[in-house]
mmCIF file of C-alpha atoms and ligand atoms in Angstrom:
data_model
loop_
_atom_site.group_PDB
_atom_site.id
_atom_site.type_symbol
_atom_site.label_atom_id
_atom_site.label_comp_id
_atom_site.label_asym_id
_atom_site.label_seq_id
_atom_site.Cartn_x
_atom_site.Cartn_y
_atom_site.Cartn_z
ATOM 1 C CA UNK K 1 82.109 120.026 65.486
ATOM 2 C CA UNK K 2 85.086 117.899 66.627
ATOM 3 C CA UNK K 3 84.530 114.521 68.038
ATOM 4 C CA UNK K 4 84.727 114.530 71.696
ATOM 5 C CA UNK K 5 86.136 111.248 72.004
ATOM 6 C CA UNK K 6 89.115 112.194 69.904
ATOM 7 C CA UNK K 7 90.250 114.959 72.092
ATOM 8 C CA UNK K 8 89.756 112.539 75.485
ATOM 9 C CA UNK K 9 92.164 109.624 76.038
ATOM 10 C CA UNK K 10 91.408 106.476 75.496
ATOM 11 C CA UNK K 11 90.252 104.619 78.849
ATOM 12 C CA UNK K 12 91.459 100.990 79.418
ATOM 13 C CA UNK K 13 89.933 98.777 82.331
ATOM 14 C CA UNK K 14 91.730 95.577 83.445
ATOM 15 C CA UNK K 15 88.832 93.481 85.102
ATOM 16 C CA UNK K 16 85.384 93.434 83.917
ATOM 17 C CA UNK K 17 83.504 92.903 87.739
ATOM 18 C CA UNK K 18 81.715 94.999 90.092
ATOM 19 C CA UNK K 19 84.144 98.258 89.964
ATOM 20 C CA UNK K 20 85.292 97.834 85.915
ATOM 21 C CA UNK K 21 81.737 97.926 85.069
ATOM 22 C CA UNK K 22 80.810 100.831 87.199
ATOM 23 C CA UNK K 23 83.846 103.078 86.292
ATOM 24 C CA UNK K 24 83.094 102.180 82.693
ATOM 25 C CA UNK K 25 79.679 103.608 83.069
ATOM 26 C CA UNK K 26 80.775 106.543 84.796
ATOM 27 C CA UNK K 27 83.380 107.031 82.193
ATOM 28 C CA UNK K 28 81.485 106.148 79.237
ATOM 29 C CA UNK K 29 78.611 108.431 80.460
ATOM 30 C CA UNK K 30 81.467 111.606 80.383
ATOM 31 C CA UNK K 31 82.223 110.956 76.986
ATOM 32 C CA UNK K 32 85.344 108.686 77.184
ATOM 33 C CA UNK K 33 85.912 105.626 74.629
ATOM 34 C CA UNK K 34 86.459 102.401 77.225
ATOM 35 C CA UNK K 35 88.379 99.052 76.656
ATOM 36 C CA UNK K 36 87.703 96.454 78.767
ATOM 37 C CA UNK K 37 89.010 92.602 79.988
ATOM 38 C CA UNK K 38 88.335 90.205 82.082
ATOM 39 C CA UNK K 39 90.923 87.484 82.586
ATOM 40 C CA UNK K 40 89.818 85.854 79.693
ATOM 41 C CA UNK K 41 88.248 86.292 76.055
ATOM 42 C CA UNK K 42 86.349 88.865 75.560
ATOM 43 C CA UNK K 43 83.386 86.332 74.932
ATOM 44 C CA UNK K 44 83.333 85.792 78.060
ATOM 45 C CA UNK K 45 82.346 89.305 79.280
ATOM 46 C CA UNK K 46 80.095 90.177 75.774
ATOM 47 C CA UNK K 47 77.136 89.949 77.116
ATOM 48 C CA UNK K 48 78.067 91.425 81.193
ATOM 49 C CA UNK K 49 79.377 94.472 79.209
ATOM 50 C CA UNK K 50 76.069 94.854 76.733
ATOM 51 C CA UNK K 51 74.219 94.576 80.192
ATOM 52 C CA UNK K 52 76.100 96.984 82.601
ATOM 53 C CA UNK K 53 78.167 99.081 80.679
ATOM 54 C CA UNK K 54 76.866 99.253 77.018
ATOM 55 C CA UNK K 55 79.616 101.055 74.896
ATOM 56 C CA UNK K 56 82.383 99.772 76.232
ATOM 57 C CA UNK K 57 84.543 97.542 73.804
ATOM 58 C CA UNK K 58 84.869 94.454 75.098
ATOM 59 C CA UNK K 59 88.478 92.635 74.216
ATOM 60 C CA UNK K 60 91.463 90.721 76.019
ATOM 61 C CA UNK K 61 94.010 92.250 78.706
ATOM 62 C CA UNK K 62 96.653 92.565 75.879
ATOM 63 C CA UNK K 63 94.997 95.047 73.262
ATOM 64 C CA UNK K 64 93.473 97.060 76.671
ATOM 65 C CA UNK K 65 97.272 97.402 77.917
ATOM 66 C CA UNK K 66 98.433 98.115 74.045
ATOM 67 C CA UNK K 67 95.979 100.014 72.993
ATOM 68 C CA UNK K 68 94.450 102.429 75.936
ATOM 69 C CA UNK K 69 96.326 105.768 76.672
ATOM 70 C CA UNK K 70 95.783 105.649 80.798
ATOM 71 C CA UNK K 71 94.928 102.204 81.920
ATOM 72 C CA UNK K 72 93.078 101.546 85.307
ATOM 73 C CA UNK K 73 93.613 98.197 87.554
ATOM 74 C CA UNK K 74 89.894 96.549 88.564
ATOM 75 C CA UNK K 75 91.317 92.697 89.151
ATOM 76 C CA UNK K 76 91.873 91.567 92.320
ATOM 77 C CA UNK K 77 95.514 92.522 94.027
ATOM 78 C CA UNK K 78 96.515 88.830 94.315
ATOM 79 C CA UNK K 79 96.732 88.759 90.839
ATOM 80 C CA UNK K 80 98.610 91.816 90.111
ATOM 81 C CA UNK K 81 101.448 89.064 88.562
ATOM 82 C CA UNK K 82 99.156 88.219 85.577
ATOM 83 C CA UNK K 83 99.059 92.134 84.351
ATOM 84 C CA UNK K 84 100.770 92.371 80.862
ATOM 85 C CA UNK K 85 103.689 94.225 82.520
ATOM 86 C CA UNK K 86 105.845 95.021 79.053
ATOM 87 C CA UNK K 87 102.021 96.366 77.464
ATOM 88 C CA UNK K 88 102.116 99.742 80.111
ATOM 89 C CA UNK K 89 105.421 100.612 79.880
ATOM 90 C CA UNK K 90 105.319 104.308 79.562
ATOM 91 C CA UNK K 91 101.622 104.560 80.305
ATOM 92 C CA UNK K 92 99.567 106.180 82.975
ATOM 93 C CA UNK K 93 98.213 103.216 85.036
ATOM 94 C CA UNK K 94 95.426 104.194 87.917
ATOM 95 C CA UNK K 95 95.623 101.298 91.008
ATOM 96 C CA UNK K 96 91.853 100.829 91.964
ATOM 97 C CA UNK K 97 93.095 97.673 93.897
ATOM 98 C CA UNK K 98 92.954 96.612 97.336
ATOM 99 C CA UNK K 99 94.171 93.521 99.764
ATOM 100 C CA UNK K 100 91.458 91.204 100.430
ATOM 101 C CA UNK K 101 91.828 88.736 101.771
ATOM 102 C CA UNK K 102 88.535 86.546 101.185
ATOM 103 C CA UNK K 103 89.332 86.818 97.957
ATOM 104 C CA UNK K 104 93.663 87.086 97.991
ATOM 105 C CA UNK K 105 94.426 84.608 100.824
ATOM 106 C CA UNK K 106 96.519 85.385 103.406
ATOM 107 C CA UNK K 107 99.157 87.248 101.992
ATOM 108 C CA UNK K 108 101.251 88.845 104.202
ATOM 109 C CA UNK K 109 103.355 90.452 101.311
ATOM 110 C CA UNK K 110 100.181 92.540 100.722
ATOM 111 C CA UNK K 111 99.610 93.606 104.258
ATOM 112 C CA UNK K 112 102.792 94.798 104.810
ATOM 113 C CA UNK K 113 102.858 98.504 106.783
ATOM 114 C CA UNK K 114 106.295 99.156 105.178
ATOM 115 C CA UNK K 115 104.660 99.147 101.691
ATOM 116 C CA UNK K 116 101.806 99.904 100.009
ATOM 117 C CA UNK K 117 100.136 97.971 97.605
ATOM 118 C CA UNK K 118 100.527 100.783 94.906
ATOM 119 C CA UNK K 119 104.361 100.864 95.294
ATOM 120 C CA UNK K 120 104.180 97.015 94.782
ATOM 121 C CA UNK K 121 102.564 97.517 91.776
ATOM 122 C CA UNK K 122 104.972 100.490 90.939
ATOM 123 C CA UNK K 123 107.357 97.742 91.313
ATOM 124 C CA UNK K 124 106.423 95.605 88.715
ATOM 125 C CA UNK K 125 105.614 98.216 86.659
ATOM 126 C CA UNK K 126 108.729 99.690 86.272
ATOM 127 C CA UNK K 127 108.565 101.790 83.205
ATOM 128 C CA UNK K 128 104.946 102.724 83.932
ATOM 129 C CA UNK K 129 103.406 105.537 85.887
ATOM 130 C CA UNK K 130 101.533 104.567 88.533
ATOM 131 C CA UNK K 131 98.290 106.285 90.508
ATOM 132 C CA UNK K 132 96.378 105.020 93.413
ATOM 133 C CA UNK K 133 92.399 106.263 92.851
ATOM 134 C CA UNK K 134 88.858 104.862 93.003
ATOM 135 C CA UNK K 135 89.866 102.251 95.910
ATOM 136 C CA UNK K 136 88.447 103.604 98.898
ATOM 137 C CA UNK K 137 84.552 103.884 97.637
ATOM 138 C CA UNK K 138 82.685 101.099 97.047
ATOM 139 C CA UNK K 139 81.351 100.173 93.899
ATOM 140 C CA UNK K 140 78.198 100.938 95.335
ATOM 141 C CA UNK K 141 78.628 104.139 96.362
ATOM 142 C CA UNK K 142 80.997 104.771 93.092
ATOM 143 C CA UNK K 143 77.674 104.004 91.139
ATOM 144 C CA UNK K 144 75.258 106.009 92.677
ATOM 145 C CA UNK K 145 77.656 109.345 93.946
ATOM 146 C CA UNK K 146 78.940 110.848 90.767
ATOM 147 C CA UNK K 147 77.669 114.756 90.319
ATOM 148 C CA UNK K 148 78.529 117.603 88.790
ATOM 149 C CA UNK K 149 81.534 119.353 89.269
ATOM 150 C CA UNK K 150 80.097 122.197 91.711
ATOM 151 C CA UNK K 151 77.233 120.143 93.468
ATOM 152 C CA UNK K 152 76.446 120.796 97.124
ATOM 153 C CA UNK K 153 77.701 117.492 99.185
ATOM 154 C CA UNK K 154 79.533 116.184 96.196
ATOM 155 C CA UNK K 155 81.497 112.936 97.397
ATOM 156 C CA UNK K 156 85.460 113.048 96.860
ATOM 157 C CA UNK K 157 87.941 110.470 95.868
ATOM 158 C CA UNK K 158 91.189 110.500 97.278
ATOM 159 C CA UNK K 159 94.020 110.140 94.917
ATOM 160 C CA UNK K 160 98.382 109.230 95.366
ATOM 161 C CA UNK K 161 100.891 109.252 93.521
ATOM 162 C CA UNK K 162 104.220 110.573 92.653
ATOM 163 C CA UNK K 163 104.247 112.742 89.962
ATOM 164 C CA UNK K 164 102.329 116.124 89.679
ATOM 165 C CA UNK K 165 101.607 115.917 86.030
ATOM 166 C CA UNK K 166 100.021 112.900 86.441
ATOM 167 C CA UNK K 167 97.999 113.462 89.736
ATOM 168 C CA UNK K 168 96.773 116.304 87.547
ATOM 169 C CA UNK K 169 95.749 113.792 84.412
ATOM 170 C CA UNK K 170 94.108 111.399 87.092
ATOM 171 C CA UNK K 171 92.212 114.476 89.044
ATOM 172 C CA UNK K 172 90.761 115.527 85.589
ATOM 173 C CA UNK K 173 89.317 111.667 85.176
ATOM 174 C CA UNK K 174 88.218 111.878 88.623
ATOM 175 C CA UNK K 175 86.387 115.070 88.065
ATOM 176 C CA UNK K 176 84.847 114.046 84.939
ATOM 177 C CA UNK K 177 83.679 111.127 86.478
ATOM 178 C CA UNK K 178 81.876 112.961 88.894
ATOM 179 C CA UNK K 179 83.966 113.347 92.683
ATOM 180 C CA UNK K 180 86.040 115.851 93.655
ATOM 181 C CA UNK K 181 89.783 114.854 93.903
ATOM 182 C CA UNK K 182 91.801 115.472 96.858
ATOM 183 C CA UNK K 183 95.607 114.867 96.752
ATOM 184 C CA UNK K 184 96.196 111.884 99.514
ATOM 185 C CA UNK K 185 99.820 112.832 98.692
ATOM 186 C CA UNK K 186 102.503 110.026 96.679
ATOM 187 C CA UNK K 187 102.362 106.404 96.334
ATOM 188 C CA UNK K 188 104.097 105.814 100.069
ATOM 189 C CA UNK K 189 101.104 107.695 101.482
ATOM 190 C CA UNK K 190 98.957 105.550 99.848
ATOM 191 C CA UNK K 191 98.692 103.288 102.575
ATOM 192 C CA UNK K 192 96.308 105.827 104.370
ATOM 193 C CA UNK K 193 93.673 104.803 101.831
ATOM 194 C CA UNK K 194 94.035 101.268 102.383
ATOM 195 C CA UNK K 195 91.992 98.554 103.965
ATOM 196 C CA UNK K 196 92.465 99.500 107.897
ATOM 197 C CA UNK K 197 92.191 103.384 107.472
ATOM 198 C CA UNK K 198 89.383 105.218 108.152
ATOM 199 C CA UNK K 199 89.181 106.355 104.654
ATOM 200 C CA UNK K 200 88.577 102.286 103.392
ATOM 201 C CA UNK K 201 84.807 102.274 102.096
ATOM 202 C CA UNK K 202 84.102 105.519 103.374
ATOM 203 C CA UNK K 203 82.386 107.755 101.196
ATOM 204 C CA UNK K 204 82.776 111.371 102.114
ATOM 205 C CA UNK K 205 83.012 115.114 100.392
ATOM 206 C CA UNK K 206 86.578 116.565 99.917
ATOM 207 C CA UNK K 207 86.299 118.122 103.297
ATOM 208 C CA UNK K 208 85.460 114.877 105.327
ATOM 209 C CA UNK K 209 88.037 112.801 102.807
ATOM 210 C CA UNK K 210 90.699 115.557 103.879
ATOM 211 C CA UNK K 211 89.894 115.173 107.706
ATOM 212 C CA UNK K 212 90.156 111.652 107.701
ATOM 213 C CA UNK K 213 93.837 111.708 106.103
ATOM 214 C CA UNK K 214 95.276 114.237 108.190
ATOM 215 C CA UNK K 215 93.822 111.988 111.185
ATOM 216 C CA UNK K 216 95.601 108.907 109.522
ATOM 217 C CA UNK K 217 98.956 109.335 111.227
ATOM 218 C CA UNK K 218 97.484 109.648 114.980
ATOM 219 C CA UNK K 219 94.903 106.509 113.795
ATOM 220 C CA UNK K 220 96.055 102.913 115.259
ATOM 221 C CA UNK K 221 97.252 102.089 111.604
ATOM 222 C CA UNK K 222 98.656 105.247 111.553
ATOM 223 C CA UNK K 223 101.374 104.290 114.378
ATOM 224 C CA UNK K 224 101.772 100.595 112.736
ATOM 225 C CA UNK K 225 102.705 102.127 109.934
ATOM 226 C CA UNK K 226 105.085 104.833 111.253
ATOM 227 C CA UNK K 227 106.618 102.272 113.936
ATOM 228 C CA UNK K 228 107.135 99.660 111.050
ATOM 229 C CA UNK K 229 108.690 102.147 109.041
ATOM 230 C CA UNK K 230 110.513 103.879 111.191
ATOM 231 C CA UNK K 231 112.196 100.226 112.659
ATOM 232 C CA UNK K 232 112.973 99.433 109.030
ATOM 233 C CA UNK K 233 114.612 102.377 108.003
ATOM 234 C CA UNK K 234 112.290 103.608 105.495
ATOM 235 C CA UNK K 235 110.447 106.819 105.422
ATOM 236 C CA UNK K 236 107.530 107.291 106.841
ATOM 237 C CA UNK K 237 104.039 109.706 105.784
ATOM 238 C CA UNK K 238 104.905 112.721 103.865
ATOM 239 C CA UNK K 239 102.274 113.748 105.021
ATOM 240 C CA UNK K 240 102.345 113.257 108.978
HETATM 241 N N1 NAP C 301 84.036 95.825 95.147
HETATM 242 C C1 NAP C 301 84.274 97.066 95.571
HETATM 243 O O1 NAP C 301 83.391 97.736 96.147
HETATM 244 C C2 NAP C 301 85.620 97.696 95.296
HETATM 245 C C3 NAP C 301 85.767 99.093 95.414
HETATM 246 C C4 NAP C 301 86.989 99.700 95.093
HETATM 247 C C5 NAP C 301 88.048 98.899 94.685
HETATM 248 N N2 NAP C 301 87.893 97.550 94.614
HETATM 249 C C6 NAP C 301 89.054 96.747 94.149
HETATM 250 O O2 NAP C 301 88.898 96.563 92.744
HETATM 251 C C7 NAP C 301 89.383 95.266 92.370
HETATM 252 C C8 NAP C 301 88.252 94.490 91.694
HETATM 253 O O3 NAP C 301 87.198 94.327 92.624
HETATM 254 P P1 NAP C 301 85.763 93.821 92.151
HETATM 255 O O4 NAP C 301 84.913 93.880 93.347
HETATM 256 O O5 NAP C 301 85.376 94.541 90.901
HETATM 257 O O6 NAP C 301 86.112 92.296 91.796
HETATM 258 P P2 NAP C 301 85.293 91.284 90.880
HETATM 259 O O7 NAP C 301 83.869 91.697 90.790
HETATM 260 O O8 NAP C 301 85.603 89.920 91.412
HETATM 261 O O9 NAP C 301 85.969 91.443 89.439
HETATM 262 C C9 NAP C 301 87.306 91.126 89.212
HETATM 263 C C10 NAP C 301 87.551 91.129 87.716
HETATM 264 O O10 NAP C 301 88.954 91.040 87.476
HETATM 265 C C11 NAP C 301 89.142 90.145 86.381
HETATM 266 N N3 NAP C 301 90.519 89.701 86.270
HETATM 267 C C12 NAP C 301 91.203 88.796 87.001
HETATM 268 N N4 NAP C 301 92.465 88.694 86.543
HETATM 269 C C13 NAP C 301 92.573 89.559 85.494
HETATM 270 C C14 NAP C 301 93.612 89.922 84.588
HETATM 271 N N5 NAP C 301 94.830 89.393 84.678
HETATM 272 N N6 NAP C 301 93.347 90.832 83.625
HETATM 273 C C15 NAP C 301 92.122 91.389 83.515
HETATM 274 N N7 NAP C 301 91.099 91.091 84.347
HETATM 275 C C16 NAP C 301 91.330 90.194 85.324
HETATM 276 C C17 NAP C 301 88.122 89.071 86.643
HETATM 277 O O11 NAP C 301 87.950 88.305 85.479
HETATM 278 P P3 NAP C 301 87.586 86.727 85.562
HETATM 279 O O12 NAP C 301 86.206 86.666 86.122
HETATM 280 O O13 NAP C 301 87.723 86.325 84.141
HETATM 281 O O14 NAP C 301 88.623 86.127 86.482
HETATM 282 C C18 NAP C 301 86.909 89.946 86.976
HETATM 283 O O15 NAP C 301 86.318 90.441 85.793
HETATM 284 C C19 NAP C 301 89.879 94.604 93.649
HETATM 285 O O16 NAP C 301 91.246 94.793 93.783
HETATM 286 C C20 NAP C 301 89.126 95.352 94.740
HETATM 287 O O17 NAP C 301 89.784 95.356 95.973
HETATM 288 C C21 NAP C 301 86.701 96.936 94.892
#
């Protein structure tokens, strides 16, 4: 019989807090091998990962960037900068992060309505592919909503990005993980599944995940965001 885990990429999860440990549960639980790292050594995080996510192999930000075929983002936003930028080039990297500011500052370069935070991180990730999933739930609700594929009421993750190929690769995570996928469109739509949508800690099925996009653009962010935009010269929702 071949081994499962040699036919599934290898998972790598920067940040080893309340959403790295979940999604490495979820992710372990599917079958998936999982790096993980905190900002520091792995020590550090040896015995939080033999507690809440048993499995996972514990190690430092550099091997999970080198070594991990798709590579998802769990630190905070404000400290996007420290991600070993050079380590993902040509990888699939998944954005799980948000802007928050109890925890960021005030930053008003990650509040802008002009951007969102994944095309930041698109920016200084240059020769890496970047998706936006697994922000809007909270870990809570990450923890305790995965189901299988099929499942009356299953709850849905919204996912962005710009390439098809790789929406598809990050849908087939999602799945496995156990929430429906529903395309939120590329990484300038993204913003509709930031903090300030109605989508931000909401945790819905594909059909209430879907309702609450397509309300996005009418939605008071919706018009910051389009008026921003649309003053700066830049475009606005693909999907509006
Ligand atoms: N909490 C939620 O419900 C939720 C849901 C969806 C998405 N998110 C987003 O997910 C991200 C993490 O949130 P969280 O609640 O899990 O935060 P958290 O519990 O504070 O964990 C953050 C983790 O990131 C690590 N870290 C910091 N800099 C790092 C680096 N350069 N490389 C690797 N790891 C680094 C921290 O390590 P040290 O302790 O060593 O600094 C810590 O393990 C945030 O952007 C948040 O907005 C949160």
């Amino acid at each position: 019989m071949p081994d499962i885990q040699s036919t599934l990429p290898t998972i790598g999860i920067l940040g080893a807090g309340k959403v790295g440990t979940v999604l490495s549960r979820l992710l372990l639980a599917t079958g998936y091998r999982v790096l993980i790292a905190g900002s520091g050594s792995p020590s550090k995080i040896a015995l939080i990962i033999d507690v809440l996510a048993p499995g996972a192999h514990a190690t430092t930000a550099e091997e999970v960037a080198r070594d991990a075929d798709i590579v998802i983002l769990a630190l905070p936003l404000g400290k996007y900068r420290s991600i070993p930028a050079h380590l993902l080039e040509g990888k699939l990297v998944i954005d799980a992060m948000n802007y928050w500011w109890e925890v960021d500052g005030i930053r008003p370069d990650l509040n802008d309505p002009r951007v969102s935070t994944s095309e930041l991180i698109q920016s200084f990730l240059p020769a890496s592919r970047v998706v936006k999933a697994y922000n809007h739930m909270g870990y809570h609700d990450l923890d305790e909503g995965p189901t299988p594929a099929g499942t009356l009421g299953r709850k849905a993750i919204a996912i962005a990005g710009d390439t098809p190929s790789d929406l598809a690769a990050v849908a087939t995570l999602v799945n496995a993980s156990g929430f429906d996928p529903v395309l939120a469109g590329n990484l300038r739509d993204s913003i509709a599944l930031q903090p300030h949508s109605e989508l931000f800690g909401a945790n819905l099925t594909a059909e209430g995940v879907q309702d609450a996009l397509t309300r996005f653009p009418t939605s008071e962010r919706g018009r910051e965001v389009a008026a921003a935009r649309a003053g700066d010269g830049v475009a606005g929702l693909s999907l509006a």
